[in-house]
Coordinates of C-alpha atoms and ligand atoms in Angstrom, one line a residue:
M1 CA -4.7 85.0 58.0
I2 CA -4.1 81.3 57.1
D3 CA -7.4 79.3 56.8
N4 CA -7.1 75.7 58.1
E5 CA -7.6 74.2 54.4
T6 CA -4.0 75.5 53.5
R7 CA -1.9 74.6 56.4
I8 CA 0.3 71.9 56.6
P9 CA -0.3 68.7 58.9
I10 CA 3.0 67.9 60.3
W11 CA 4.3 65.4 62.6
L12 CA 8.0 65.8 64.2
D13 CA 9.7 62.5 65.3
T14 CA 12.8 64.0 67.1
D15 CA 15.9 63.0 69.8
P16 CA 16.2 66.2 71.7
G17 CA 19.0 67.3 71.5
V18 CA 20.0 70.8 71.3
D19 CA 19.7 71.0 67.7
D20 CA 16.1 69.2 67.7
A21 CA 15.2 72.0 70.3
M22 CA 15.8 74.9 68.1
A23 CA 13.8 72.8 65.2
M24 CA 10.9 72.4 67.8
A25 CA 10.9 76.0 68.5
L26 CA 11.0 76.9 64.9
L27 CA 8.1 74.3 64.0
F28 CA 5.9 76.0 66.7
A29 CA 6.5 79.4 65.3
I30 CA 5.3 78.6 61.7
P31 CA 1.6 79.2 61.5
E32 CA 1.3 77.3 58.3
Y33 CA 2.1 74.3 60.1
D34 CA -0.5 72.5 61.8
V35 CA 1.4 70.1 64.2
K36 CA -0.3 66.9 65.0
G37 CA 2.2 65.5 67.3
I38 CA 5.6 65.0 68.5
S39 CA 7.4 61.6 69.0
A40 CA 10.5 60.9 70.9
V41 CA 13.1 58.5 70.0
A42 CA 16.4 57.3 71.7
G43 CA 19.2 58.9 69.6
N44 CA 21.3 62.1 71.4
V45 CA 20.6 60.7 74.7
E46 CA 18.3 57.7 76.2
L47 CA 14.3 57.7 75.4
S48 CA 13.6 58.5 78.9
K49 CA 15.8 62.0 78.6
T50 CA 14.4 62.8 74.9
F51 CA 10.9 61.9 75.9
R52 CA 11.4 64.3 79.0
N53 CA 12.8 66.9 76.5
A54 CA 10.3 66.7 73.9
R55 CA 7.5 67.3 76.7
N56 CA 9.2 70.1 78.6
L57 CA 10.3 71.9 75.3
T58 CA 6.7 71.7 74.1
A59 CA 5.5 73.3 77.1
F60 CA 8.2 75.6 77.1
F61 CA 7.4 77.1 73.7
G62 CA 3.8 77.2 74.8
R63 CA 2.2 74.4 72.8
K64 CA 1.1 72.0 75.7
D65 CA -1.9 71.2 73.3
V66 CA 0.5 69.3 71.2
P67 CA 0.6 65.6 72.4
V68 CA 3.8 64.1 72.8
Y69 CA 4.5 60.4 72.6
P70 CA 7.2 57.9 73.8
G71 CA 8.8 55.6 71.2
A72 CA 11.9 53.2 70.9
E73 CA 14.1 52.8 73.6
K74 CA 16.7 51.3 71.2
P75 CA 17.6 50.6 67.5
L76 CA 16.0 47.6 65.6
F77 CA 19.0 45.6 66.1
R78 CA 21.9 47.9 67.6
A79 CA 23.2 48.8 71.0
P80 CA 22.0 52.4 71.7
R81 CA 24.5 55.3 70.6
T82 CA 24.5 58.5 73.0
A83 CA 26.0 61.5 71.9
Y84 CA 26.5 63.5 75.5
F85 CA 29.4 64.7 74.4
V86 CA 27.4 67.2 72.3
H87 CA 24.4 67.5 73.9
G88 CA 25.3 67.0 77.4
E89 CA 24.2 64.5 80.0
N90 CA 20.5 65.6 79.8
G91 CA 20.4 66.2 76.3
L92 CA 19.9 70.1 76.4
G93 CA 23.4 71.1 77.0
N94 CA 22.6 70.5 80.7
V95 CA 20.2 73.5 80.9
D96 CA 17.3 72.8 82.9
L97 CA 13.6 73.3 82.1
P98 CA 10.5 73.5 83.9
E99 CA 8.8 70.1 84.0
S100 CA 5.7 69.8 81.6
D101 CA 2.5 69.2 83.5
A102 CA 0.9 68.1 80.2
P103 CA -0.6 64.5 80.4
V104 CA 1.8 61.9 79.8
E105 CA 0.6 60.1 76.6
Q106 CA 1.1 56.3 76.9
M107 CA 0.6 55.2 73.4
P108 CA 3.3 54.1 71.5
A109 CA 4.8 56.6 68.7
W110 CA 4.3 54.0 65.9
D111 CA 0.8 53.9 66.7
A112 CA 0.3 57.6 67.3
L113 CA 1.7 58.4 64.2
Y114 CA -0.5 55.7 62.4
E115 CA -3.4 57.3 63.7
A116 CA -2.5 60.9 62.8
A117 CA -1.5 59.7 59.4
K118 CA -5.1 58.2 59.0
A119 CA -6.8 61.3 60.2
A120 CA -5.0 63.6 57.9
K121 CA -6.0 61.6 55.0
G122 CA -2.8 61.3 53.3
E123 CA -1.8 64.8 53.7
L124 CA 0.7 64.4 56.9
V125 CA 4.2 65.4 56.5
L126 CA 6.6 63.6 58.5
V127 CA 9.6 65.3 59.7
A128 CA 12.3 62.9 61.6
I129 CA 15.2 64.5 63.0
G130 CA 16.6 61.6 64.9
P131 CA 17.3 58.0 64.2
L132 CA 14.8 56.3 62.0
T133 CA 13.5 53.4 64.5
N134 CA 10.2 54.6 65.1
V135 CA 9.4 55.5 61.6
A136 CA 10.6 52.0 60.6
L137 CA 8.6 50.4 63.4
A138 CA 5.3 52.3 62.4
L139 CA 6.0 51.4 58.5
S140 CA 6.5 47.7 59.9
K141 CA 3.5 47.4 61.9
H142 CA 1.1 49.5 59.9
G143 CA 1.5 48.2 56.0
S144 CA -0.8 51.2 54.7
L145 CA 1.0 53.9 56.3
P146 CA 3.2 54.5 53.0
K147 CA 0.1 55.3 51.2
L148 CA -1.1 57.7 54.3
L149 CA 2.3 59.9 54.3
K150 CA 2.5 62.7 51.9
R151 CA 6.5 62.8 52.2
I152 CA 9.1 62.3 54.7
V153 CA 11.7 64.9 55.4
I154 CA 14.5 63.5 57.4
M155 CA 17.9 65.3 58.8
G156 CA 20.0 62.4 57.9
G157 CA 22.5 61.1 55.6
S158 CA 25.4 62.3 53.6
A159 CA 26.5 61.8 49.6
T160 CA 29.8 62.4 50.7
Y161 CA 31.4 61.8 54.3
G162 CA 30.1 61.1 58.0
N163 CA 30.2 62.7 61.1
A164 CA 29.8 59.5 63.4
T165 CA 32.3 57.5 61.3
P166 CA 34.2 58.7 58.0
A167 CA 31.2 57.0 56.3
A168 CA 27.9 57.6 58.3
E169 CA 26.0 60.5 59.6
A170 CA 24.9 59.7 63.2
N171 CA 21.1 59.6 62.9
I172 CA 21.5 56.9 60.0
F173 CA 24.7 55.3 61.9
C174 CA 22.3 54.8 64.7
D175 CA 19.8 52.5 63.1
A176 CA 21.0 52.0 59.6
E177 CA 18.5 49.0 59.5
A178 CA 15.6 51.6 60.3
A179 CA 16.9 53.8 57.7
S180 CA 17.1 51.3 55.1
T181 CA 13.6 50.6 55.6
V182 CA 12.6 54.4 55.5
F183 CA 14.4 54.8 52.3
Q184 CA 12.7 51.7 50.8
C185 CA 9.1 52.5 51.7
G186 CA 8.0 54.4 48.7
V187 CA 7.2 57.8 50.2
P188 CA 8.7 60.9 48.7
I189 CA 11.9 61.4 51.0
V190 CA 13.9 64.6 51.6
M191 CA 17.4 64.0 52.7
C192 CA 18.7 67.1 54.4
G193 CA 22.1 65.7 55.0
L194 CA 25.5 66.7 55.8
D195 CA 26.1 67.9 52.4
M196 CA 23.8 71.0 53.1
T197 CA 23.7 71.0 57.1
L198 CA 27.4 71.4 57.7
K199 CA 27.2 74.7 55.3
T200 CA 24.7 76.1 58.0
V201 CA 27.1 76.8 60.8
M202 CA 26.3 79.6 63.4
S203 CA 29.0 80.9 65.1
P204 CA 29.3 81.8 68.5
A205 CA 28.8 85.8 68.0
E206 CA 25.4 85.0 66.0
L207 CA 24.3 82.7 68.2
D208 CA 24.8 85.2 71.5
K209 CA 23.1 87.9 69.1
L210 CA 20.1 85.4 68.4
G211 CA 20.1 84.7 72.5
E212 CA 19.2 88.4 73.2
L213 CA 15.9 88.2 71.1
N214 CA 13.8 86.6 74.0
P215 CA 13.9 83.9 76.7
V216 CA 13.5 81.0 74.1
C217 CA 16.2 82.3 72.2
K218 CA 18.4 82.9 75.3
F219 CA 17.6 79.2 76.2
L220 CA 18.6 77.9 72.8
R221 CA 21.9 79.9 73.1
D222 CA 22.6 78.5 76.5
A223 CA 21.7 74.9 75.6
A224 CA 24.2 75.1 72.8
Q225 CA 27.2 76.2 74.7
H226 CA 28.1 72.4 75.9
G227 CA 28.2 71.2 72.3
L228 CA 30.0 74.5 71.0
A229 CA 33.3 73.2 72.8
Y230 CA 32.8 69.9 71.3
S231 CA 32.5 71.6 67.8
Q232 CA 35.2 74.1 68.2
A233 CA 37.6 71.1 69.5
H234 CA 37.2 69.4 66.4
G235 CA 37.4 72.4 63.9
I236 CA 33.7 73.6 63.8
D237 CA 33.5 77.1 65.2
G238 CA 29.9 77.3 65.8
M239 CA 26.7 75.1 65.8
A240 CA 25.3 73.4 62.6
L241 CA 21.5 74.0 62.1
H242 CA 21.4 70.3 61.1
D243 CA 17.7 69.9 62.5
P244 CA 16.4 73.2 61.9
T245 CA 16.8 72.7 58.0
A246 CA 14.8 69.9 58.2
V247 CA 11.8 71.4 59.7
L248 CA 12.0 74.5 57.4
Y249 CA 12.4 72.4 54.3
P250 CA 8.6 71.7 53.4
L251 CA 7.6 75.5 53.8
Y252 CA 10.9 77.0 52.5
P253 CA 12.4 74.8 49.7
H254 CA 13.5 77.9 48.1
I255 CA 16.5 78.5 50.9
F256 CA 17.7 75.1 49.7
S257 CA 18.7 73.2 46.4
A258 CA 18.3 69.8 46.2
E259 CA 18.7 66.9 43.4
E260 CA 16.7 63.7 42.9
A261 CA 19.0 60.9 43.3
G262 CA 18.7 57.0 44.3
V263 CA 19.6 56.2 47.9
V264 CA 20.6 52.9 49.6
V265 CA 21.6 52.7 53.2
E266 CA 24.5 50.4 53.8
T267 CA 23.6 47.7 56.5
K268 CA 26.2 45.3 56.4
G269 CA 29.7 47.0 56.2
T270 CA 31.8 47.3 59.0
I271 CA 33.6 50.4 58.1
T272 CA 30.7 51.7 56.0
Y273 CA 27.7 50.7 58.1
G274 CA 25.2 53.5 58.0
K275 CA 26.4 55.3 55.0
T276 CA 23.8 56.7 52.5
V277 CA 24.9 55.4 49.3
T278 CA 23.8 58.0 46.4
D279 CA 24.1 57.9 42.6
L280 CA 24.3 61.5 42.4
Y281 CA 28.1 61.5 41.4
S282 CA 28.2 58.1 39.5
D283 CA 27.9 57.3 36.1
K284 CA 26.3 54.0 37.4
Q285 CA 22.8 54.8 38.4
F286 CA 20.4 53.1 40.7
P287 CA 17.4 52.0 38.7
F288 CA 15.1 54.2 40.8
K289 CA 15.0 57.8 42.3
N290 CA 13.7 57.6 45.9
A291 CA 15.0 60.8 47.6
L292 CA 15.5 64.6 47.0
V293 CA 19.2 65.1 48.3
A294 CA 19.7 68.7 49.7
L295 CA 23.1 69.9 48.9
E296 CA 23.1 73.5 49.0
V297 CA 21.7 76.2 51.2
D298 CA 21.3 80.1 50.9
K299 CA 23.1 80.6 54.6
P300 CA 22.0 84.0 55.0
K301 CA 18.3 83.6 53.8
L302 CA 18.4 80.7 56.5
F303 CA 19.5 82.7 59.1
E304 CA 17.3 85.6 58.2
T305 CA 14.4 83.0 58.5
V306 CA 15.3 81.6 61.7
T307 CA 15.6 84.9 63.3
E308 CA 12.3 86.0 61.9
L309 CA 10.4 83.2 63.4
L310 CA 12.2 83.1 66.6
S311 CA 11.9 86.7 67.4
K312 CA 8.0 85.8 67.2
Y313 CA 8.4 84.2 70.9
R314 CA 7.4 86.7 73.9
S315 CA 10.5 88.8 75.1
Ligands
RIB1 O1 24.2 64.4 62.5 C1 23.3 65.4 63.0 C2 22.1 64.5 63.5 O2 22.4 63.9 65.0 C3 21.2 65.8 64.5 O3 19.7 65.2 64.2 C4 21.6 65.6 65.9 O4 20.4 65.9 66.9 C5 21.9 64.4 66.0 O5 20.6 63.6 66.4
CA2 CA1 18.5 65.0 66.0

């Protein structure tokens, strides 16, 4: 039995999103996590859809008690950039979910996150698995927020190549100015970037096997089919568990290996906009270490943990 004293207060910022959906299913399956709130941000699809998806997923996973807040409709300065080609028109592989009848929260994400951080008295762990617009707005509006966040775990970035451009990973590329604000805010950061997440590809056969576990897993398998076709057409035979890794990291750091680094986000480049420049492989080091950069993952252990957690849902 986990007592409330030892549970980890968690806030999830997300742009669901098919891999975000699996990340949310895992989040709610971990009893050590005390989920204080969810906030939606424009990213994979428009905010109206990510907000609706976050609400419906929270209800579908049996957690209507967790409030879901609307966030930014667009990046700080750039035009929105969606990823229908991976996540489908509705953001969940065009698989429908029942509409949640939970109250529709009106408070903006950046204020709700701040209120939760104050209430958690410095213990709140923020997991951000979409563009970092909401987080940057919260940091800009509430100057004391950095002192109230214990750690920020993001899915985003790359110490090598990108997936949105040759230089940049999608979440950072969507809003590099927001990401730059986050990396400079002084809160300890864990960067679950492509260097590690591209080593987490679940094959179609493994997805099919997972889908047999229960209706939640069947939904996750069905929602993944749209993006699978795109991935396979681009040389990846399966679904990378990008966002699930960031949700698992706070309680299962031993599944991953990470190195301390200085990380700076490029916001001015034309070719390099959105690149997370790290000093991992450079003899010229930045004068600071602001992030733990995840580089490796124990894939069998990761899949075992994902399967064990997701099998908790009712069959
Ligand atoms: O690069 C992968 C990231 O971009 C994931 O968070 C995915 O959901 C998309 O938002
Ligand atoms: Ca995402």
